[in-house]
Every structure is written in structure tokens, then in C-alpha cells.
Amino acid sequence: MPLIIADNIHKDYQVGDVVVQALQGVGFEIEPASFVSFVGPSGSGKTTLLNLIGCLDKPTAGTLTVAATDIARLDRKESAAFRGSHLGFIFQDFNLLPVLTVYENIEYPLLMVQNVPPAERKERIERLLAAVGMADQKDKYPGQISGGQKQRVAIARALVTHPELVLADEPTANLDSQTAYAVINLMKRMRDELATTFIFSTHDQKIVGEAEVIFRLEDGSIVAKEMKGGASHDESL
Amino acid sequence: MMNLYKIALRNLLRYKRRTLLTASLITIGVVFVLVFVAVSGSFKAMMIGQITDAMLGHIQIHKKGYVASIDNLPLNLNLNAQTAARIDEILGKQKNIEASSPRLKFGGLFSNFVESTNIRLNGIYPDREFKTVPLLTSRISEGKKTIAKGEILIPALLAKGMKVKVGDSVVIVATNKDGSVNGKQFVVAGIMEGVTGPGGRDGYVHIEDAAEVLRMPELEISEVAVRLKDFDRLHPAAREMEKQLTGEFRKDDKFPLEIHTWEGLSPFANVARMLDIMTFFIKLMLVALVLISVLNVMIMAVYERIREIGTMAAIGTPPGKILALFMMEGLSLGVLGTIIGGGVGLLILFILNVAHITFNFGQQQGLLLQTYVNPMDFVTIAVIVILVSVVASLQPAFKASRMEPIVALRHV
Ligand SMILES: Nc1ncnc2c1ncn2[C@@H]1O[C@H](COP(=O)(O)OP(=O)(O)OP(=O)(O)O)[C@@H](O)[C@H]1O
Ligand SMILES: [Mg+2]
């Protein structure tokens, strides 16, 4: 069964008297453990779509099922709980909490979102610190490490709760291209190890090549779906 | 919980200067209130002590109507011997009473054989009077600290004005209830300092001498002064006494006595009440100060950290924990201010005590200001500050917890 099923999703924004149709009937399915990218020009609806999948927003129309849950039915509290237990987030600006060390940032969701006992907490954090190559920096504060390092910490934070799905909206936009590749490859390696589904958005064509499934967005519609290795088949209807 | 506390504290430390500034504001408020409460409280306690223990006693019993015309010391409103005896008997049975002292008060003429002036006198049983108002003897600045029959204690101002010294003979002349005049010679046994308030410049003679001057066939009593064992239970004790006496004396729905606590007898009670009101308003200002400064800081804290709040919310932090986080921050500010303020305040009070500050109150000079903080006052102030800090953080914290993650994350 697919991890995500999107059926004819619409999302409208009311801006003053004008209705902006950010998504206009988007439908797709994403299988577990896939490595997916949404690509498209600015304003094509990538963030909007990721916010919906991330249970941060509700579609105007259509149904969106994530991890067998109809996310439109969740209220505020349930949404927060759902995000905390099923999803991980990676942000463009890294969004680490500045008052917490690298170690504590990764620990945060285990303390404040889930309630993981101390011994297991320590084990999980240390495993991920090693996996993202930040073990020797664990006592530094976010202000003391580079952008690429911050994003690696953010990846560890997103994965520490063992989510089924990690969402990353333009995770490499603030990184130079070499670091960007490293970050994407780290994400891919984590997918390989943990079988966690990753979805990231980007408008960087070079980075897109790293994805295994690519959805091309334009003006709020999916205009193409490409599978790595296979021929690109046009799915625009 | 531990983690919330850690994050809250680190966020406070993140804006060191602002935190320090706010904490100092709270500190100043706490210090001010603490010192004011301690000084005014000590002053009040001391003045009340002077008034009750050197003159009035805690409670007084009179015949109904006596206090209203107490300035003339009316002889026709005395308690007769039989009533006085019954009052004595009832008071003797009450366990919360330390001592009581019947007094016969009258106005007369004081003469040093050259000139004469008015004097107000209390006829007393010296032993009972000194037990009821133990500080009375401390007011006797010259002469012996007691009186026997044939002796008189006179106020210092009178002694000075009439140039009378200890050991001199003087004459007291008084008009009795029936209008006949009588005189008696006394020896000055001592000279006493005045106390502010009515009765503060009265002289004292033995009660039997007083009855003799007034030619009373049997001893009448103007008032009975009462000293309680526990002054803090003044009002319940007064009520209890009233009940007992009412049970004994009520006749045809009329109660022939009146019972007053010192507050109903001394104008200083109003000063004390004023002090209480001022203390209340100063505490109110502390509340306002803490409320505004904590509210201000917390509103800023929430506004500055909108994106962080968005991040926390997005990754699934329950709204309740975000609320708790900011509440904890406000609470810590209050606790910090209370601790520093409490420390500094106590230090200042300690210095005040060491400095031996004295003050004058009316006739009394060189009273030593001994401040002490009632632990209850300290606790009250701490509770006020901490509670208000929490209340002040409530609105900003609530706002933070209600933020929509996507809106907060988009915030720049
Ligand atoms: N909160 C909002 N209110 C109004 N309009 C919005 C809002 N969010 C997005 N939009 C509009 O919806 C459309 C899609 O925006 P979205 O942010 O999803 O695009 P994007 O593909 O993420 O663009 P970018 O690459 O610049 O991040 C745009 O036209 C945008 O202006
Ligand atoms: Mg975007």
C-alpha cells in the first residue's frame, strides 16, 4: 500500500479579493522507502504541497492520505501528535534551536514530542550523530557550526523519532553545491539504512538528479513524473 | 519538565542584558516593598506597643457613654463598686487575660503652693497597673518606679512648668460628683515622660487616695484596663469578653457597659490604618511593576522567537508544552527577581538595624528603629511576585502555543 495517496488536491489562498489557486487538482502516490523530489519553478506550489503532506495545512478540496490517515480529519492537537509520531522535518534555514547544543537539538523531539526513556534516547542520538558525522561536534551550539553541518544535525533530528516520512522543503537552497550534494547523499544513505521515505523539493536541476522519483510541478499541477533509470513518462493528463 | 526548565533558562541567558534589566526592575520593587513593609511594620508594632503597654492596656471596659465624654473625665459615669467587683470576677476567670487594672480617673487642680494648674489623674492599684501596662515604669524618668499611698507621679511637662521636683509636696484639689471641693497633699514620687495621645499626660496616684479626694463613700471605678496574654488575638478576645460580660450584665435588652480595644481609644489607630493602606498600595505598585516588566519581556520573547516556535510546533511539540516553556521563562524571571530582591532587601534591613537609627514621635524622643521582617510578609511578597510573573507570561505564552506552524515558519 502506498505511503501517500493524493487524489485531486486543490489548495486555494484568499489574498484580499483574489483567490490564488496554488494547487489545481494534484494526484499521485508515493511508495514507502522511496526517495522523491518535487521540482518546479518558483511559485509552482512545491511548498504548498509539502505543507499539506506534512500535515501543517489542509487541502481546499481532494483527499490526502498519509500513513493511512486522512489528514484533513485531524484537528490541531491531533495534527501535532501525528507530525510528532509519523513525520520528520528538514527546513531550508535548518531551524535548529539556538539555545540547545547539537546533541540537545537531536534529543529535543525525544523529550518534548515523544517520550523515549533515557537509555534508548542516548543510544539513538549517538548512532545518528555518528551516521551524520557530527559526533565530535555534539557539544557545540548551532551558532558555532557551518550550514552544511547544521543541515546534517537537522537530518539527525528529523530521523531520531523513527518517522515513516521525512519532508524537506528546499533543504539545500542555503548551501553551496558541493555541500548540497553531500546533504542529499546523506539523506539518501539514511533512506537506504532506515527505509524512511524522503521527499524534498528543489528548483536546482543538478540536485534533482539525485532523486529516484521526480514530480515536476508547474502552476499548481504535476506536469511530469520521472523514475530514475526508466524513461520519463508524461503523466500530465 | 527538566528540559523545559533548561530551555527556558537558556533563553533568558540568551538576552542577558534584557533579562538582567527586567530582573533588576523586579529586584528594586521587591527591595522597596520589603524595606517599606519591614520599617512601617516595625514602627507600627513599636508605637502600638508603647501605647498599649505604657498607657492604655489592650482593652478597656467602661460604663456606657464614658468614652464619648472621656475628655471631661465624668464622675457620674463611673462603675459602682458592685459592678466593678463582678467585672473583676469575670475577668479573673478568663484564661486569655494576663492582668487587669481598675482605674479611677478624675480632673483636678494641681498646686505647688505658689501657683496652680489643671491636672488629670488616674487612681490606680500600683501592682495591678504595672502588670497591666508593664512599660509604664519605663516612662518614669526620675524618682522611684512605683507609688505608695500619699504619693503622686506627675507628667514631665507639668513638673517643668510648675518647677516641681521629686520629693516636693504638692496639693491636689478636686470637685466631687456632688459639687463639693476637697484637697489632699501628696509627695511627688516620680516624674514621667508623656506619651502621644489622650491620657499620655496624666498623673498617677493610689486609687484609695483618689477615692479620698473625691470623698467617695465606696470606691467607684472609671475604667478597667485589660492586658491579654496574646495580643495577636485582640479582636477575638474582645468579642469573647463582650460575650461574657453581656451574659452577666444584660438587662431588659440593655448592656450597661462598653468595651473598646486600644484602636477605639487612640488616634494612632488611624495612623496604623493609614500605614496598612499605604502598604497595600505599595504592594499594588509592585504587582503593576512586575506585571508590566514581565509582560513586556515575554511579549518580546515570543515575537523574537516566532520562527523557533514554528519549528517546535512543526516537528510536533504539543501546544501545552510550548505554553509551559514560555510560562517557565516568566516564572524564572520572577523567581530570579525575588531571590536577588529578597537578598538585597534583607541586607538593607540588616544595615538599617546596625546603623541604630532613632526617631522621635511626639513627646517621645530617641526611639530606636528596630526593623524585622515578618516571615509571613516575606513569603507574601515572594508569592505575589512569582504569581504575577506567571500571570504576566500567560497571555504571551498562550499566543505562542496557538501559533500556526506554517504562519510562524514563514515569519521573517
Ligand atoms: N500563505 C499564502 N497566501 C497566499 N498565497 C500563497 C501563500 N502561500 C503560497 N501562496 C501562493 O501559492 C503559490 C504557490 O506557492 P508556493 O510557496 O507553494 O510555491 P513554491 O513552489 O514553493 O515556490 P518557491 O520555489 O519560491 O518556494 C504562489 O503563487 C504563492 O504566491
Ligand atoms: Mg517554496
PDB file of N, CA and C and ligand atoms in Angstrom, chain A residues 11-15 18-23 38-51 57 92 169-170 201-203 217 219-220, chain B residues 406-407 410, ligand 1:
ATOM      1  N   LYS A  11      -5.647  23.532  -3.596  1.00  0.00           N
ATOM      2  CA  LYS A  11      -5.403  24.434  -2.467  1.00  0.00           C
ATOM      3  C   LYS A  11      -5.521  25.864  -2.969  1.00  0.00           C
ATOM      4  N   ASP A  12      -6.473  26.577  -2.384  1.00  0.00           N
ATOM      5  CA  ASP A  12      -6.680  27.984  -2.760  1.00  0.00           C
ATOM      6  C   ASP A  12      -6.232  28.873  -1.609  1.00  0.00           C
ATOM      7  N   TYR A  13      -5.649  29.978  -1.938  1.00  0.00           N
ATOM      8  CA  TYR A  13      -5.349  31.002  -0.934  1.00  0.00           C
ATOM      9  C   TYR A  13      -6.177  32.230  -1.257  1.00  0.00           C
ATOM     10  N   GLN A  14      -6.777  32.795  -0.259  1.00  0.00           N
ATOM     11  CA  GLN A  14      -7.520  34.036  -0.430  1.00  0.00           C
ATOM     12  C   GLN A  14      -6.564  35.180  -0.117  1.00  0.00           C
ATOM     13  N   VAL A  15      -6.265  35.985  -1.122  1.00  0.00           N
ATOM     14  CA  VAL A  15      -5.424  37.160  -0.876  1.00  0.00           C
ATOM     15  C   VAL A  15      -6.257  38.381  -1.189  1.00  0.00           C
ATOM     16  N   VAL A  18      -8.691  38.430  -4.144  1.00  0.00           N
ATOM     17  CA  VAL A  18      -8.248  37.488  -5.168  1.00  0.00           C
ATOM     18  C   VAL A  18      -8.048  36.101  -4.563  1.00  0.00           C
ATOM     19  N   VAL A  19      -8.471  35.066  -5.318  1.00  0.00           N
ATOM     20  CA  VAL A  19      -8.206  33.698  -4.894  1.00  0.00           C
ATOM     21  C   VAL A  19      -7.017  33.174  -5.702  1.00  0.00           C
ATOM     22  N   VAL A  20      -5.950  32.797  -4.987  1.00  0.00           N
ATOM     23  CA  VAL A  20      -4.792  32.217  -5.665  1.00  0.00           C
ATOM     24  C   VAL A  20      -4.933  30.707  -5.619  1.00  0.00           C
ATOM     25  N   GLN A  21      -4.934  30.093  -6.808  1.00  0.00           N
ATOM     26  CA  GLN A  21      -5.049  28.637  -6.837  1.00  0.00           C
ATOM     27  C   GLN A  21      -3.644  28.050  -6.848  1.00  0.00           C
ATOM     28  N   ALA A  22      -3.131  27.720  -5.682  1.00  0.00           N
ATOM     29  CA  ALA A  22      -1.748  27.251  -5.557  1.00  0.00           C
ATOM     30  C   ALA A  22      -1.617  25.819  -6.051  1.00  0.00           C
ATOM     31  N   LEU A  23      -2.633  24.994  -5.829  1.00  0.00           N
ATOM     32  CA  LEU A  23      -2.641  23.621  -6.347  1.00  0.00           C
ATOM     33  C   LEU A  23      -3.974  23.401  -7.059  1.00  0.00           C
ATOM     34  N   PHE A  38      10.088  16.933  -5.495  1.00  0.00           N
ATOM     35  CA  PHE A  38       9.170  17.802  -6.233  1.00  0.00           C
ATOM     36  C   PHE A  38       9.991  18.960  -6.771  1.00  0.00           C
ATOM     37  N   VAL A  39       9.948  19.120  -8.069  1.00  0.00           N
ATOM     38  CA  VAL A  39      10.721  20.189  -8.701  1.00  0.00           C
ATOM     39  C   VAL A  39       9.792  21.137  -9.419  1.00  0.00           C
ATOM     40  N   GLY A  40      10.242  22.351  -9.551  1.00  0.00           N
ATOM     41  CA  GLY A  40       9.427  23.300 -10.299  1.00  0.00           C
ATOM     42  C   GLY A  40       9.894  24.706 -10.045  1.00  0.00           C
ATOM     43  N   PRO A  41       9.494  25.609 -10.896  1.00  0.00           N
ATOM     44  CA  PRO A  41       9.898  26.997 -10.722  1.00  0.00           C
ATOM     45  C   PRO A  41       9.249  27.617  -9.487  1.00  0.00           C
ATOM     46  N   SER A  42       9.761  28.752  -9.162  1.00  0.00           N
ATOM     47  CA  SER A  42       9.224  29.459  -8.003  1.00  0.00           C
ATOM     48  C   SER A  42       7.736  29.727  -8.187  1.00  0.00           C
ATOM     49  N   GLY A  43       6.961  29.454  -7.163  1.00  0.00           N
ATOM     50  CA  GLY A  43       5.530  29.699  -7.221  1.00  0.00           C
ATOM     51  C   GLY A  43       4.745  28.560  -7.825  1.00  0.00           C
ATOM     52  N   SER A  44       5.404  27.458  -8.110  1.00  0.00           N
ATOM     53  CA  SER A  44       4.690  26.352  -8.751  1.00  0.00           C
ATOM     54  C   SER A  44       3.883  25.521  -7.746  1.00  0.00           C
ATOM     55  N   GLY A  45       4.122  25.721  -6.469  1.00  0.00           N
ATOM     56  CA  GLY A  45       3.294  25.035  -5.476  1.00  0.00           C
ATOM     57  C   GLY A  45       4.021  23.967  -4.670  1.00  0.00           C
ATOM     58  N   LYS A  46       5.335  23.941  -4.724  1.00  0.00           N
ATOM     59  CA  LYS A  46       6.103  22.902  -4.010  1.00  0.00           C
ATOM     60  C   LYS A  46       5.901  23.001  -2.498  1.00  0.00           C
ATOM     61  N   THR A  47       6.103  24.196  -1.975  1.00  0.00           N
ATOM     62  CA  THR A  47       5.958  24.392  -0.528  1.00  0.00           C
ATOM     63  C   THR A  47       4.529  24.080  -0.089  1.00  0.00           C
ATOM     64  N   THR A  48       3.594  24.575  -0.879  1.00  0.00           N
ATOM     65  CA  THR A  48       2.186  24.338  -0.559  1.00  0.00           C
ATOM     66  C   THR A  48       1.908  22.837  -0.444  1.00  0.00           C
ATOM     67  N   LEU A  49       2.399  22.087  -1.394  1.00  0.00           N
ATOM     68  CA  LEU A  49       2.159  20.648  -1.410  1.00  0.00           C
ATOM     69  C   LEU A  49       2.847  19.955  -0.229  1.00  0.00           C
ATOM     70  N   LEU A  50       4.097  20.330   0.005  1.00  0.00           N
ATOM     71  CA  LEU A  50       4.819  19.725   1.135  1.00  0.00           C
ATOM     72  C   LEU A  50       4.155  20.044   2.479  1.00  0.00           C
ATOM     73  N   ASN A  51       3.617  21.260   2.581  1.00  0.00           N
ATOM     74  CA  ASN A  51       2.904  21.613   3.817  1.00  0.00           C
ATOM     75  C   ASN A  51       1.674  20.743   4.021  1.00  0.00           C
ATOM     76  N   ASP A  57      -1.039  21.966   6.969  1.00  0.00           N
ATOM     77  CA  ASP A  57      -2.097  22.738   6.321  1.00  0.00           C
ATOM     78  C   ASP A  57      -3.127  21.750   5.785  1.00  0.00           C
ATOM     79  N   GLN A  92      14.700  24.659   5.084  1.00  0.00           N
ATOM     80  CA  GLN A  92      15.677  25.384   4.272  1.00  0.00           C
ATOM     81  C   GLN A  92      16.689  26.138   5.139  1.00  0.00           C
ATOM     82  N   ASP A 169      11.781  20.836   2.608  1.00  0.00           N
ATOM     83  CA  ASP A 169      11.455  21.872   1.624  1.00  0.00           C
ATOM     84  C   ASP A 169      12.721  22.661   1.318  1.00  0.00           C
ATOM     85  N   GLU A 170      13.229  22.490   0.120  1.00  0.00           N
ATOM     86  CA  GLU A 170      14.463  23.155  -0.312  1.00  0.00           C
ATOM     87  C   GLU A 170      15.585  23.015   0.713  1.00  0.00           C
ATOM     88  N   SER A 201      11.960  19.100  -1.894  1.00  0.00           N
ATOM     89  CA  SER A 201      11.630  19.966  -3.024  1.00  0.00           C
ATOM     90  C   SER A 201      12.873  20.767  -3.369  1.00  0.00           C
ATOM     91  N   THR A 202      12.968  21.154  -4.630  1.00  0.00           N
ATOM     92  CA  THR A 202      14.104  21.970  -5.038  1.00  0.00           C
ATOM     93  C   THR A 202      13.799  22.588  -6.393  1.00  0.00           C
ATOM     94  N   HIS A 203      14.485  23.672  -6.707  1.00  0.00           N
ATOM     95  CA  HIS A 203      14.423  24.095  -8.098  1.00  0.00           C
ATOM     96  C   HIS A 203      15.812  24.018  -8.735  1.00  0.00           C
ATOM     97  N   LEU A 217       6.424  20.112 -11.141  1.00  0.00           N
ATOM     98  CA  LEU A 217       5.256  20.957 -10.884  1.00  0.00           C
ATOM     99  C   LEU A 217       5.350  22.223 -11.713  1.00  0.00           C
ATOM    100  N   ASP A 219       2.718  25.728 -12.153  1.00  0.00           N
ATOM    101  CA  ASP A 219       1.447  26.426 -11.903  1.00  0.00           C
ATOM    102  C   ASP A 219       0.445  25.578 -11.136  1.00  0.00           C
ATOM    103  N   GLY A 220       0.904  24.875 -10.162  1.00  0.00           N
ATOM    104  CA  GLY A 220      -0.008  24.139  -9.299  1.00  0.00           C
ATOM    105  C   GLY A 220      -0.466  22.804  -9.844  1.00  0.00           C
TER     106      GLY A 220
ATOM    107  N   ILE B 406       2.794  26.877  10.004  1.00  0.00           N
ATOM    108  CA  ILE B 406       3.201  27.420   8.700  1.00  0.00           C
ATOM    109  C   ILE B 406       3.286  28.934   8.705  1.00  0.00           C
ATOM    110  N   VAL B 407       2.393  29.555   9.435  1.00  0.00           N
ATOM    111  CA  VAL B 407       2.444  31.019   9.522  1.00  0.00           C
ATOM    112  C   VAL B 407       3.726  31.438  10.247  1.00  0.00           C
ATOM    113  N   ARG B 410       6.891  30.975   8.201  1.00  0.00           N
ATOM    114  CA  ARG B 410       7.054  31.937   7.115  1.00  0.00           C
ATOM    115  C   ARG B 410       7.520  33.292   7.619  1.00  0.00           C
TER     116      ARG B 410
HETATM  117  N1  LIG C   1       0.056  31.844   2.522  1.00  0.00           N
HETATM  118  C1  LIG C   1      -0.151  32.180   1.256  1.00  0.00           C
HETATM  119  N2  LIG C   1      -1.026  33.129   0.983  1.00  0.00           N
HETATM  120  C2  LIG C   1      -1.278  33.462  -0.292  1.00  0.00           C
HETATM  121  N3  LIG C   1      -0.691  32.925  -1.336  1.00  0.00           N
HETATM  122  C3  LIG C   1       0.211  31.966  -1.131  1.00  0.00           C
HETATM  123  C4  LIG C   1       0.520  31.543   0.185  1.00  0.00           C
HETATM  124  N4  LIG C   1       1.466  30.575   0.097  1.00  0.00           N
HETATM  125  C5  LIG C   1       1.702  30.410  -1.194  1.00  0.00           C
HETATM  126  N5  LIG C   1       0.945  31.247  -1.933  1.00  0.00           N
HETATM  127  C6  LIG C   1       0.913  31.298  -3.388  1.00  0.00           C
HETATM  128  O1  LIG C   1       0.723  29.991  -3.853  1.00  0.00           O
HETATM  129  C7  LIG C   1       1.544  29.747  -4.977  1.00  0.00           C
HETATM  130  C8  LIG C   1       2.469  28.596  -4.670  1.00  0.00           C
HETATM  131  O2  LIG C   1       3.366  28.964  -3.688  1.00  0.00           O
HETATM  132  P1  LIG C   1       4.464  28.011  -3.100  1.00  0.00           P
HETATM  133  O3  LIG C   1       5.111  28.722  -1.971  1.00  0.00           O
HETATM  134  O4  LIG C   1       3.852  26.711  -2.811  1.00  0.00           O
HETATM  135  O5  LIG C   1       5.471  27.894  -4.315  1.00  0.00           O
HETATM  136  P2  LIG C   1       6.910  27.217  -4.337  1.00  0.00           P
HETATM  137  O6  LIG C   1       6.900  26.302  -5.458  1.00  0.00           O
HETATM  138  O7  LIG C   1       7.243  26.680  -3.006  1.00  0.00           O
HETATM  139  O8  LIG C   1       7.826  28.474  -4.680  1.00  0.00           O
HETATM  140  P3  LIG C   1       9.357  28.738  -4.242  1.00  0.00           P
HETATM  141  O9  LIG C   1      10.193  27.914  -5.132  1.00  0.00           O
HETATM  142  O10 LIG C   1       9.520  30.172  -4.493  1.00  0.00           O
HETATM  143  O11 LIG C   1       9.463  28.355  -2.808  1.00  0.00           O
HETATM  144  C9  LIG C   1       2.289  31.031  -5.230  1.00  0.00           C
HETATM  145  O12 LIG C   1       1.597  31.728  -6.233  1.00  0.00           O
HETATM  146  C10 LIG C   1       2.224  31.770  -3.951  1.00  0.00           C
HETATM  147  O13 LIG C   1       2.213  33.128  -4.198  1.00  0.00           O
END
